[in-house]
């Protein structure tokens, strides 16, 4: 008996809100004929036989793909797997080394599950259990009662007792009667398997014929190629040129089947389409097929290049299941770390107000759903009802905070009222959005508004004339002085920083003979720009002053967006404090120069960004709390007390949390251990608490949930909004709408997975990342676009 036949039934509980995001439409297919006892189990003992009742033959629900490797394909979803027991778990919806089938009829699922339960009950009657002792139930390890040897799986134990050397040493002390009985049982089972194999209609002349599969279950993308390149489906593409194959090579490619490796390659291509939002019709382009061949080169692999139908059919469904499995794994972690609901709102080109909902946690972000709020954008009660629905889908007990993208309108009002209903949930505003507001207000101050205006005049003049643009690129060694950022507030300051860094090159350009010979040198605009760049004006001095006060804010934006790959909730308080200190230092403690910047920062921090949860995270961050310069003021202490009062509902747990807080502040117990002290600065705060806060379980749980959260919104992940906009357009039938629902879910979650993997290896700040969107305000309109692109 295999290990899969003996493992304990473990039905996976799926999160209820997940299927609200992606309800699956199950097609109830006709139930196959109920037959007698399955041949696979014909070798059970007589006691086992008496317990058996008629059951569904599993062969009626699968197609044999590879008899030698014992690979089968589910007739309902097309998933391939090895061993019948895994297929039975797949059909029964049991997660044991295989994903459940979402398309199997309910009647078949129930019968398969009942069969597994009966089989597991019958395990107690097998003869091997009388000769072993269970050692480790989790690892399925048993010990032989005769020699004391420990083995895994019942199959190895039977071979051990029978004296058969098959991945296990024989037992030398087993009685001869027991050895003979075990050997006979193994032989009966092998004989039964052989009979099943010989009776299989799918195996003919040593080959697998797809035509043996019922026509109702046949899939267009599952065409099996029997004789190399001659019998290929017309849509099946070769990755090598048949003309380049000699007779010997052609002989090696005697059979090309769409096996698991081929399907994986097609799924990889599908992920590329889904993640980048590429139109499926591109798969029909001959240039796409040539590109795939060129990538593979002269290899000896022949397989089916996915078509448009494949991409929107079985490949999309496979990736949907993979995304759902990824989401389930992340959902399971929310009970420990909690999570944050991130709101990503925008107005599209048709004037519709849309919101994407992303759930973020240390395990990773997942896309939940999107909503068109155009009809309720001014209705606070309707907005509250929408947010309540989202919270309940995620689970009130899991949500630590909601991070908004705005401080205006009904969204902000609804959020503040929402915290009255859910006292354990904090309502915060995206820190990157708040820093953008700070930069916007600084840009409106005098004299900085004039400085940015002059910088705009310089860039607009250069980009509006092709001759000047080419001359500038020549003197700046190819540097493009125009760049766009995802956050518009950054663009003016980063463009100013770019032209300031090229000050000498620009001066050399405007003093060159090429410039002086041009007709533009004598124009009014040309002379004005020359005066700004090369004259005696105060432009460069003022530009440097503005950059001293703004660059620290841009650096802070990079940091809180994940620049050091740590959740930034525990650092936002200290980060904004350091921004102010850096600005003060840049101006050499001259209060008249740095105070205007401080005033703007304090206004946004006090009125919009700062919340009690930020103060609590600041105190609970050991890398900051134990520093000599820790800012221990009343505001921070009040914030921590407020958080404990609101977030810890149980009175006893709240009392213990406050009591244990003294141990943390006094560095008592494990908090004062050598390793705990050494790793305060080297590991993330939430991990530090998980390692060294065991003696204070209530405070540990509270600290981990707060320090595991982010302080920025969904914008940091750079989700493309075009699919969400298409999703809320009318005029589709149900099939098309469901496909677009699935595609949107897969697209966003693939991008989120990709964003996390990049941040762990090669961090890229999405806010500082350049985009290809033209900045017409700075470059001078539609005519500029062509010259900039040259």
mmCIF file of N, CA, C and O in Angstrom, residues 544-577:
data_model
loop_
_atom_site.group_PDB
_atom_site.id
_atom_site.type_symbol
_atom_site.label_atom_id
_atom_site.label_comp_id
_atom_site.label_asym_id
_atom_site.label_seq_id
_atom_site.Cartn_x
_atom_site.Cartn_y
_atom_site.Cartn_z
ATOM 1 N N UNK A 544 19.421 75.159 -6.106
ATOM 2 C CA UNK A 544 20.146 74.369 -5.099
ATOM 3 C C UNK A 544 19.459 74.438 -3.744
ATOM 4 O O UNK A 544 19.384 73.438 -3.015
ATOM 5 N N UNK A 545 18.938 75.596 -3.388
ATOM 6 C CA UNK A 545 18.233 75.746 -2.104
ATOM 7 C C UNK A 545 16.978 74.874 -2.081
ATOM 8 O O UNK A 545 16.687 74.203 -1.078
ATOM 9 N N UNK A 546 16.230 74.868 -3.170
ATOM 10 C CA UNK A 546 15.007 74.068 -3.219
ATOM 11 C C UNK A 546 15.327 72.583 -3.153
ATOM 12 O O UNK A 546 14.631 71.816 -2.476
ATOM 13 N N UNK A 547 16.375 72.160 -3.839
ATOM 14 C CA UNK A 547 16.736 70.742 -3.830
ATOM 15 C C UNK A 547 17.198 70.295 -2.450
ATOM 16 O O UNK A 547 16.969 69.150 -2.051
ATOM 17 N N UNK A 548 17.831 71.165 -1.691
ATOM 18 C CA UNK A 548 18.251 70.815 -0.329
ATOM 19 C C UNK A 548 17.050 70.482 0.546
ATOM 20 O O UNK A 548 17.137 69.618 1.431
ATOM 21 N N UNK A 549 15.933 71.152 0.302
ATOM 22 C CA UNK A 549 14.749 70.903 1.121
ATOM 23 C C UNK A 549 13.844 69.813 0.587
ATOM 24 O O UNK A 549 12.980 69.325 1.316
ATOM 25 N N UNK A 550 14.006 69.404 -0.674
ATOM 26 C CA UNK A 550 13.097 68.423 -1.277
ATOM 27 C C UNK A 550 13.708 67.040 -1.450
ATOM 28 O O UNK A 550 12.998 66.028 -1.336
ATOM 29 N N UNK A 551 15.003 66.957 -1.708
ATOM 30 C CA UNK A 551 15.633 65.650 -1.928
ATOM 31 C C UNK A 551 15.494 64.738 -0.709
ATOM 32 O O UNK A 551 15.241 63.534 -0.872
ATOM 33 N N UNK A 552 15.629 65.215 0.547
ATOM 34 C CA UNK A 552 15.395 64.315 1.690
ATOM 35 C C UNK A 552 14.001 63.700 1.690
ATOM 36 O O UNK A 552 13.829 62.547 2.111
ATOM 37 N N UNK A 553 13.005 64.421 1.214
ATOM 38 C CA UNK A 553 11.651 63.868 1.137
ATOM 39 C C UNK A 553 11.566 62.766 0.071
ATOM 40 O O UNK A 553 10.897 61.740 0.276
ATOM 41 N N UNK A 554 12.257 62.955 -1.047
ATOM 42 C CA UNK A 554 12.259 61.936 -2.098
ATOM 43 C C UNK A 554 12.980 60.682 -1.610
ATOM 44 O O UNK A 554 12.554 59.557 -1.897
ATOM 45 N N UNK A 555 14.057 60.855 -0.869
ATOM 46 C CA UNK A 555 14.758 59.699 -0.305
ATOM 47 C C UNK A 555 13.872 58.959 0.685
ATOM 48 O O UNK A 555 13.874 57.722 0.754
ATOM 49 N N UNK A 556 13.116 59.705 1.481
ATOM 50 C CA UNK A 556 12.195 59.069 2.438
ATOM 51 C C UNK A 556 11.120 58.283 1.704
ATOM 52 O O UNK A 556 10.720 57.188 2.132
ATOM 53 N N UNK A 557 10.650 58.802 0.578
ATOM 54 C CA UNK A 557 9.656 58.096 -0.221
ATOM 55 C C UNK A 557 10.210 56.772 -0.719
ATOM 56 O O UNK A 557 9.517 55.746 -0.708
ATOM 57 N N UNK A 558 11.452 56.777 -1.131
ATOM 58 C CA UNK A 558 12.113 55.538 -1.559
ATOM 59 C C UNK A 558 12.207 54.545 -0.396
ATOM 60 O O UNK A 558 11.957 53.353 -0.560
ATOM 61 N N UNK A 559 12.530 55.034 0.790
ATOM 62 C CA UNK A 559 12.729 54.162 1.946
ATOM 63 C C UNK A 559 11.433 53.516 2.395
ATOM 64 O O UNK A 559 11.363 52.298 2.597
ATOM 65 N N UNK A 560 10.385 54.298 2.560
ATOM 66 C CA UNK A 560 9.133 53.746 3.074
ATOM 67 C C UNK A 560 8.427 52.893 2.035
ATOM 68 O O UNK A 560 7.496 52.146 2.370
ATOM 69 N N UNK A 561 8.863 52.982 0.772
ATOM 70 C CA UNK A 561 8.283 52.131 -0.262
ATOM 71 C C UNK A 561 8.909 50.757 -0.288
ATOM 72 O O UNK A 561 8.589 49.949 -1.146
ATOM 73 N N UNK A 562 9.798 50.480 0.660
ATOM 74 C CA UNK A 562 10.409 49.167 0.734
ATOM 75 C C UNK A 562 11.848 49.146 0.308
ATOM 76 O O UNK A 562 12.353 48.121 -0.145
ATOM 77 N N UNK A 563 12.549 50.266 0.405
ATOM 78 C CA UNK A 563 13.933 50.339 -0.035
ATOM 79 C C UNK A 563 14.861 49.386 0.679
ATOM 80 O O UNK A 563 15.891 48.991 0.140
ATOM 81 N N UNK A 564 14.517 48.982 1.912
ATOM 82 C CA UNK A 564 15.345 48.010 2.631
ATOM 83 C C UNK A 564 14.588 46.698 2.854
ATOM 84 O O UNK A 564 14.969 45.891 3.692
ATOM 85 N N UNK A 565 13.494 46.491 2.091
ATOM 86 C CA UNK A 565 12.727 45.230 2.105
ATOM 87 C C UNK A 565 12.174 44.891 3.483
ATOM 88 O O UNK A 565 12.046 43.726 3.827
ATOM 89 N N UNK A 566 11.846 45.880 4.301
ATOM 90 C CA UNK A 566 11.249 45.647 5.608
ATOM 91 C C UNK A 566 9.905 46.352 5.676
ATOM 92 O O UNK A 566 9.725 47.409 5.080
ATOM 93 N N UNK A 567 8.919 45.774 6.403
ATOM 94 C CA UNK A 567 7.680 46.513 6.651
ATOM 95 C C UNK A 567 8.007 47.822 7.367
ATOM 96 O O UNK A 567 8.718 47.821 8.375
ATOM 97 N N UNK A 568 7.494 48.917 6.858
ATOM 98 C CA UNK A 568 7.947 50.231 7.308
ATOM 99 C C UNK A 568 7.079 50.861 8.396
ATOM 100 O O UNK A 568 7.312 52.009 8.766
ATOM 101 N N UNK A 569 6.086 50.134 8.911
ATOM 102 C CA UNK A 569 5.249 50.700 9.953
ATOM 103 C C UNK A 569 6.069 51.123 11.164
ATOM 104 O O UNK A 569 5.820 52.164 11.774
ATOM 105 N N UNK A 570 7.078 50.342 11.503
ATOM 106 C CA UNK A 570 7.898 50.655 12.669
ATOM 107 C C UNK A 570 8.932 51.730 12.433
ATOM 108 O O UNK A 570 9.658 52.097 13.368
ATOM 109 N N UNK A 571 9.023 52.246 11.196
ATOM 110 C CA UNK A 571 10.067 53.218 10.873
ATOM 111 C C UNK A 571 9.536 54.556 10.381
ATOM 112 O O UNK A 571 10.310 55.501 10.255
ATOM 113 N N UNK A 572 8.240 54.666 10.089
ATOM 114 C CA UNK A 572 7.726 55.892 9.496
ATOM 115 C C UNK A 572 7.904 57.090 10.428
ATOM 116 O O UNK A 572 8.230 58.195 9.993
ATOM 117 N N UNK A 573 7.708 56.872 11.730
ATOM 118 C CA UNK A 573 7.864 57.975 12.688
ATOM 119 C C UNK A 573 9.309 58.488 12.668
ATOM 120 O O UNK A 573 9.557 59.691 12.561
ATOM 121 N N UNK A 574 10.261 57.567 12.750
ATOM 122 C CA UNK A 574 11.668 57.952 12.752
ATOM 123 C C UNK A 574 12.086 58.518 11.395
ATOM 124 O O UNK A 574 12.910 59.439 11.330
ATOM 125 N N UNK A 575 11.530 58.003 10.319
ATOM 126 C CA UNK A 575 11.884 58.488 8.983
ATOM 127 C C UNK A 575 11.514 59.949 8.809
ATOM 128 O O UNK A 575 12.327 60.751 8.316
ATOM 129 N N UNK A 576 10.314 60.328 9.188
ATOM 130 C CA UNK A 576 9.899 61.732 9.055
ATOM 131 C C UNK A 576 10.694 62.635 9.995
ATOM 132 O O UNK A 576 10.997 63.785 9.656
ATOM 133 N N UNK A 577 11.067 62.106 11.141
ATOM 134 C CA UNK A 577 11.916 62.867 12.056
ATOM 135 C C UNK A 577 13.282 63.122 11.425
ATOM 136 O O UNK A 577 13.818 64.241 11.495
#
